[in-house]
Structures are given as C-alpha cells and as structure tokens.
JSON list of C-alpha atoms in Angstrom, two decimals:
[
{"chain": "A", "resi": 14, "resn": "UNK", "atom": "CA", "xyz": [0.00, 0.00, 0.00]},
{"chain": "A", "resi": 15, "resn": "UNK", "atom": "CA", "xyz": [2.87, 2.38, 0.83]},
{"chain": "A", "resi": 16, "resn": "UNK", "atom": "CA", "xyz": [6.48, 2.05, -0.23]},
{"chain": "A", "resi": 17, "resn": "UNK", "atom": "CA", "xyz": [9.51, 3.96, 1.02]},
{"chain": "A", "resi": 18, "resn": "UNK", "atom": "CA", "xyz": [12.60, 4.08, -1.16]},
{"chain": "A", "resi": 19, "resn": "UNK", "atom": "CA", "xyz": [15.86, 5.43, 0.24]},
{"chain": "A", "resi": 20, "resn": "UNK", "atom": "CA", "xyz": [18.74, 6.71, -1.84]},
{"chain": "A", "resi": 21, "resn": "UNK", "atom": "CA", "xyz": [21.95, 8.67, -1.43]},
{"chain": "A", "resi": 22, "resn": "UNK", "atom": "CA", "xyz": [24.09, 6.25, 0.53]},
{"chain": "A", "resi": 23, "resn": "UNK", "atom": "CA", "xyz": [27.65, 5.45, -0.41]},
{"chain": "A", "resi": 24, "resn": "UNK", "atom": "CA", "xyz": [31.27, 5.69, 0.58]},
{"chain": "A", "resi": 25, "resn": "UNK", "atom": "CA", "xyz": [32.63, 8.93, 1.99]},
{"chain": "A", "resi": 26, "resn": "UNK", "atom": "CA", "xyz": [35.77, 9.94, 3.85]},
{"chain": "A", "resi": 27, "resn": "UNK", "atom": "CA", "xyz": [35.65, 11.06, 7.45]},
{"chain": "A", "resi": 28, "resn": "UNK", "atom": "CA", "xyz": [34.69, 14.72, 7.68]},
{"chain": "A", "resi": 29, "resn": "UNK", "atom": "CA", "xyz": [32.66, 14.52, 4.48]},
{"chain": "A", "resi": 30, "resn": "UNK", "atom": "CA", "xyz": [28.95, 14.89, 3.83]},
{"chain": "A", "resi": 31, "resn": "UNK", "atom": "CA", "xyz": [26.11, 12.89, 2.34]},
{"chain": "A", "resi": 32, "resn": "UNK", "atom": "CA", "xyz": [22.46, 13.61, 1.75]},
{"chain": "A", "resi": 33, "resn": "UNK", "atom": "CA", "xyz": [20.00, 10.78, 2.03]},
{"chain": "A", "resi": 34, "resn": "UNK", "atom": "CA", "xyz": [16.56, 10.89, 0.48]},
{"chain": "A", "resi": 35, "resn": "UNK", "atom": "CA", "xyz": [13.48, 8.79, 1.16]},
{"chain": "A", "resi": 36, "resn": "UNK", "atom": "CA", "xyz": [10.46, 9.00, -1.09]},
{"chain": "A", "resi": 37, "resn": "UNK", "atom": "CA", "xyz": [7.07, 7.60, -0.13]},
{"chain": "A", "resi": 38, "resn": "UNK", "atom": "CA", "xyz": [4.55, 6.42, -2.67]},
{"chain": "A", "resi": 39, "resn": "UNK", "atom": "CA", "xyz": [1.28, 4.53, -2.74]},
{"chain": "A", "resi": 40, "resn": "UNK", "atom": "CA", "xyz": [-2.18, 5.03, -1.28]},
{"chain": "A", "resi": 41, "resn": "UNK", "atom": "CA", "xyz": [-1.23, 8.03, 0.83]},
{"chain": "A", "resi": 42, "resn": "UNK", "atom": "CA", "xyz": [-3.74, 10.44, 2.29]},
{"chain": "A", "resi": 43, "resn": "UNK", "atom": "CA", "xyz": [-1.24, 12.14, 4.56]},
{"chain": "A", "resi": 44, "resn": "UNK", "atom": "CA", "xyz": [2.11, 11.50, 6.22]},
{"chain": "A", "resi": 45, "resn": "UNK", "atom": "CA", "xyz": [2.07, 12.31, 9.90]},
{"chain": "A", "resi": 46, "resn": "UNK", "atom": "CA", "xyz": [5.74, 11.86, 10.69]},
{"chain": "A", "resi": 47, "resn": "UNK", "atom": "CA", "xyz": [8.89, 10.70, 8.97]},
{"chain": "A", "resi": 48, "resn": "UNK", "atom": "CA", "xyz": [12.20, 9.74, 10.45]},
{"chain": "A", "resi": 49, "resn": "UNK", "atom": "CA", "xyz": [15.56, 8.10, 10.08]},
{"chain": "A", "resi": 50, "resn": "UNK", "atom": "CA", "xyz": [17.17, 5.21, 11.93]},
{"chain": "A", "resi": 51, "resn": "UNK", "atom": "CA", "xyz": [20.40, 3.35, 11.40]},
{"chain": "A", "resi": 52, "resn": "UNK", "atom": "CA", "xyz": [21.83, -0.03, 12.27]},
{"chain": "A", "resi": 53, "resn": "UNK", "atom": "CA", "xyz": [25.54, -0.68, 12.45]},
{"chain": "A", "resi": 54, "resn": "UNK", "atom": "CA", "xyz": [26.96, -4.21, 12.26]},
{"chain": "A", "resi": 55, "resn": "UNK", "atom": "CA", "xyz": [26.41, -6.03, 15.51]},
{"chain": "A", "resi": 56, "resn": "UNK", "atom": "CA", "xyz": [24.43, -3.18, 17.03]},
{"chain": "A", "resi": 57, "resn": "UNK", "atom": "CA", "xyz": [20.78, -2.42, 17.66]},
{"chain": "A", "resi": 58, "resn": "UNK", "atom": "CA", "xyz": [18.82, -0.08, 15.46]},
{"chain": "A", "resi": 59, "resn": "UNK", "atom": "CA", "xyz": [19.36, 3.51, 16.58]},
{"chain": "A", "resi": 60, "resn": "UNK", "atom": "CA", "xyz": [16.95, 6.43, 16.23]},
{"chain": "A", "resi": 61, "resn": "UNK", "atom": "CA", "xyz": [18.49, 9.45, 14.53]},
{"chain": "A", "resi": 62, "resn": "UNK", "atom": "CA", "xyz": [15.91, 12.10, 13.73]},
{"chain": "A", "resi": 63, "resn": "UNK", "atom": "CA", "xyz": [12.25, 12.68, 13.03]},
{"chain": "A", "resi": 64, "resn": "UNK", "atom": "CA", "xyz": [10.05, 15.41, 11.62]},
{"chain": "A", "resi": 65, "resn": "UNK", "atom": "CA", "xyz": [6.32, 15.79, 11.98]},
{"chain": "A", "resi": 66, "resn": "UNK", "atom": "CA", "xyz": [3.85, 17.44, 9.61]},
{"chain": "A", "resi": 67, "resn": "UNK", "atom": "CA", "xyz": [5.19, 20.90, 10.23]},
{"chain": "A", "resi": 68, "resn": "UNK", "atom": "CA", "xyz": [8.73, 21.73, 11.16]},
{"chain": "A", "resi": 69, "resn": "UNK", "atom": "CA", "xyz": [8.80, 19.98, 14.52]},
{"chain": "A", "resi": 70, "resn": "UNK", "atom": "CA", "xyz": [12.07, 18.05, 14.51]},
{"chain": "A", "resi": 71, "resn": "UNK", "atom": "CA", "xyz": [13.72, 15.77, 17.01]},
{"chain": "A", "resi": 72, "resn": "UNK", "atom": "CA", "xyz": [17.31, 14.47, 17.04]},
{"chain": "A", "resi": 73, "resn": "UNK", "atom": "CA", "xyz": [19.38, 11.91, 18.86]},
{"chain": "A", "resi": 74, "resn": "UNK", "atom": "CA", "xyz": [22.20, 13.39, 20.89]},
{"chain": "A", "resi": 75, "resn": "UNK", "atom": "CA", "xyz": [24.71, 11.46, 18.79]},
{"chain": "A", "resi": 76, "resn": "UNK", "atom": "CA", "xyz": [23.83, 13.42, 15.63]},
{"chain": "A", "resi": 77, "resn": "UNK", "atom": "CA", "xyz": [22.54, 16.72, 16.99]},
{"chain": "A", "resi": 78, "resn": "UNK", "atom": "CA", "xyz": [24.37, 19.54, 15.24]},
{"chain": "A", "resi": 79, "resn": "UNK", "atom": "CA", "xyz": [25.79, 17.31, 12.50]},
{"chain": "A", "resi": 80, "resn": "UNK", "atom": "CA", "xyz": [22.65, 15.89, 10.85]},
{"chain": "A", "resi": 81, "resn": "UNK", "atom": "CA", "xyz": [19.65, 17.84, 9.63]},
{"chain": "A", "resi": 82, "resn": "UNK", "atom": "CA", "xyz": [16.29, 16.32, 8.78]},
{"chain": "A", "resi": 83, "resn": "UNK", "atom": "CA", "xyz": [13.86, 18.02, 6.44]},
{"chain": "A", "resi": 84, "resn": "UNK", "atom": "CA", "xyz": [10.83, 17.06, 4.39]},
{"chain": "A", "resi": 85, "resn": "UNK", "atom": "CA", "xyz": [9.13, 18.12, 1.20]},
{"chain": "A", "resi": 86, "resn": "UNK", "atom": "CA", "xyz": [5.43, 17.50, 1.76]},
{"chain": "A", "resi": 87, "resn": "UNK", "atom": "CA", "xyz": [4.60, 18.02, -1.91]},
{"chain": "A", "resi": 88, "resn": "UNK", "atom": "CA", "xyz": [6.96, 15.19, -2.86]},
{"chain": "A", "resi": 89, "resn": "UNK", "atom": "CA", "xyz": [6.28, 12.97, 0.18]},
{"chain": "A", "resi": 90, "resn": "UNK", "atom": "CA", "xyz": [10.02, 12.93, 0.68]},
{"chain": "A", "resi": 91, "resn": "UNK", "atom": "CA", "xyz": [12.24, 13.22, 3.72]},
{"chain": "A", "resi": 92, "resn": "UNK", "atom": "CA", "xyz": [15.92, 14.09, 3.62]},
{"chain": "A", "resi": 93, "resn": "UNK", "atom": "CA", "xyz": [18.81, 13.62, 5.99]},
{"chain": "A", "resi": 94, "resn": "UNK", "atom": "CA", "xyz": [21.76, 15.93, 5.46]},
{"chain": "A", "resi": 95, "resn": "UNK", "atom": "CA", "xyz": [24.76, 14.42, 7.18]},
{"chain": "A", "resi": 96, "resn": "UNK", "atom": "CA", "xyz": [27.85, 16.54, 7.78]},
{"chain": "A", "resi": 97, "resn": "UNK", "atom": "CA", "xyz": [31.13, 15.95, 9.59]},
{"chain": "A", "resi": 98, "resn": "UNK", "atom": "CA", "xyz": [30.74, 12.23, 9.13]},
{"chain": "A", "resi": 99, "resn": "UNK", "atom": "CA", "xyz": [32.74, 9.88, 11.32]},
{"chain": "A", "resi": 100, "resn": "UNK", "atom": "CA", "xyz": [33.73, 6.24, 10.83]},
{"chain": "A", "resi": 101, "resn": "UNK", "atom": "CA", "xyz": [31.30, 5.34, 13.62]},
{"chain": "A", "resi": 102, "resn": "UNK", "atom": "CA", "xyz": [28.47, 6.66, 11.44]},
{"chain": "A", "resi": 103, "resn": "UNK", "atom": "CA", "xyz": [28.96, 3.64, 9.19]},
{"chain": "A", "resi": 104, "resn": "UNK", "atom": "CA", "xyz": [25.66, 1.77, 9.11]},
{"chain": "A", "resi": 105, "resn": "UNK", "atom": "CA", "xyz": [22.61, 0.91, 7.08]},
{"chain": "A", "resi": 106, "resn": "UNK", "atom": "CA", "xyz": [20.28, 3.90, 7.22]},
{"chain": "A", "resi": 107, "resn": "UNK", "atom": "CA", "xyz": [16.52, 3.39, 7.17]},
{"chain": "A", "resi": 108, "resn": "UNK", "atom": "CA", "xyz": [13.67, 5.81, 6.89]},
{"chain": "A", "resi": 109, "resn": "UNK", "atom": "CA", "xyz": [10.24, 5.24, 8.32]},
{"chain": "A", "resi": 110, "resn": "UNK", "atom": "CA", "xyz": [6.92, 6.98, 8.17]},
{"chain": "A", "resi": 111, "resn": "UNK", "atom": "CA", "xyz": [3.60, 7.07, 9.96]},
{"chain": "A", "resi": 112, "resn": "UNK", "atom": "CA", "xyz": [1.07, 7.25, 7.16]},
{"chain": "A", "resi": 113, "resn": "UNK", "atom": "CA", "xyz": [-2.66, 7.77, 6.92]},
{"chain": "A", "resi": 114, "resn": "UNK", "atom": "CA", "xyz": [-3.88, 5.83, 3.91]},
{"chain": "A", "resi": 115, "resn": "UNK", "atom": "CA", "xyz": [-6.62, 6.90, 1.54]},
{"chain": "A", "resi": 116, "resn": "UNK", "atom": "CA", "xyz": [-8.78, 4.38, 3.41]},
{"chain": "A", "resi": 117, "resn": "UNK", "atom": "CA", "xyz": [-8.05, 6.48, 6.55]},
{"chain": "A", "resi": 118, "resn": "UNK", "atom": "CA", "xyz": [-6.28, 3.54, 8.16]},
{"chain": "A", "resi": 119, "resn": "UNK", "atom": "CA", "xyz": [-2.88, 4.37, 9.63]},
{"chain": "A", "resi": 120, "resn": "UNK", "atom": "CA", "xyz": [0.26, 2.34, 9.11]},
{"chain": "A", "resi": 121, "resn": "UNK", "atom": "CA", "xyz": [3.91, 2.51, 10.03]},
{"chain": "A", "resi": 122, "resn": "UNK", "atom": "CA", "xyz": [6.27, 1.63, 7.20]},
{"chain": "A", "resi": 123, "resn": "UNK", "atom": "CA", "xyz": [10.02, 1.39, 6.77]},
{"chain": "A", "resi": 124, "resn": "UNK", "atom": "CA", "xyz": [12.28, 1.43, 3.75]},
{"chain": "A", "resi": 125, "resn": "UNK", "atom": "CA", "xyz": [14.77, -1.19, 2.68]},
{"chain": "A", "resi": 126, "resn": "UNK", "atom": "CA", "xyz": [17.78, 0.80, 3.86]},
{"chain": "A", "resi": 127, "resn": "UNK", "atom": "CA", "xyz": [20.77, 2.41, 2.24]},
{"chain": "A", "resi": 128, "resn": "UNK", "atom": "CA", "xyz": [24.36, 1.72, 3.23]},
{"chain": "A", "resi": 129, "resn": "UNK", "atom": "CA", "xyz": [26.61, 4.54, 4.39]},
{"chain": "A", "resi": 130, "resn": "UNK", "atom": "CA", "xyz": [30.30, 3.77, 4.80]},
{"chain": "A", "resi": 131, "resn": "UNK", "atom": "CA", "xyz": [32.65, 6.34, 6.29]},
{"chain": "A", "resi": 132, "resn": "UNK", "atom": "CA", "xyz": [36.34, 5.65, 5.87]},
{"chain": "A", "resi": 133, "resn": "UNK", "atom": "CA", "xyz": [38.95, 6.92, 8.29]}
]
C-alpha cells in the first residue's frame, strides 16, 4: 500500500557529507511523521531524527548539530543531510513513516535501507 525508497548512501571519507533521500509512494492520504534510523553491524537499530507534519524536529544526541532532517510534503520525501561524518556513522540507514492511507487507516512503514560507509 505504501512504499519507502531510500537513496543517497555510499562511501565517503571522514569529515565529508552525504544527503540521504526517502520518497514515499502509494495510497497516501497524509504522512504524519517521517524519520531516520540506522543499524551498524552487531548493534541495535538507533533512532536518529524525526520530523512531523510541520517543522517539529527531534534528534538523537549522537547526531545533533551534524545531521539535519527536512521534508518536502509536496513530494512525500524526507531528507537527511549528514555533515562531519565519522567512521562510527557507518551503518545501514533506514527511513520510516507514519502514514494515513486513503482508506483512513494508519500504518507505520520502513524502507529497505541504504548503506553509508565512512572511511577513516
């Protein structure tokens, strides 16, 4: 019913930047919140940032000041601008969304993930 597709991952040197994108498509009436998580090898999934319908954003302490989340409501897309990347930021990055469908049911969906590798 709803698909999220992430893009923008890749290999970057420490100190560099990447911008991730996540586009939602399907039977969408509205998107209530969108966010980003990551999972590093051998570690639990970690919340990074979220943004609600307006400009209300929330960040994990580990990325506050380095990562910026934004969304384009017209495109049903959320972005994660990542600056000053560190090797410990290496992980698979996932987006998720709380969506109200055209049926007015609500669902939580996640994307398939995009790999970010930061070299020292």
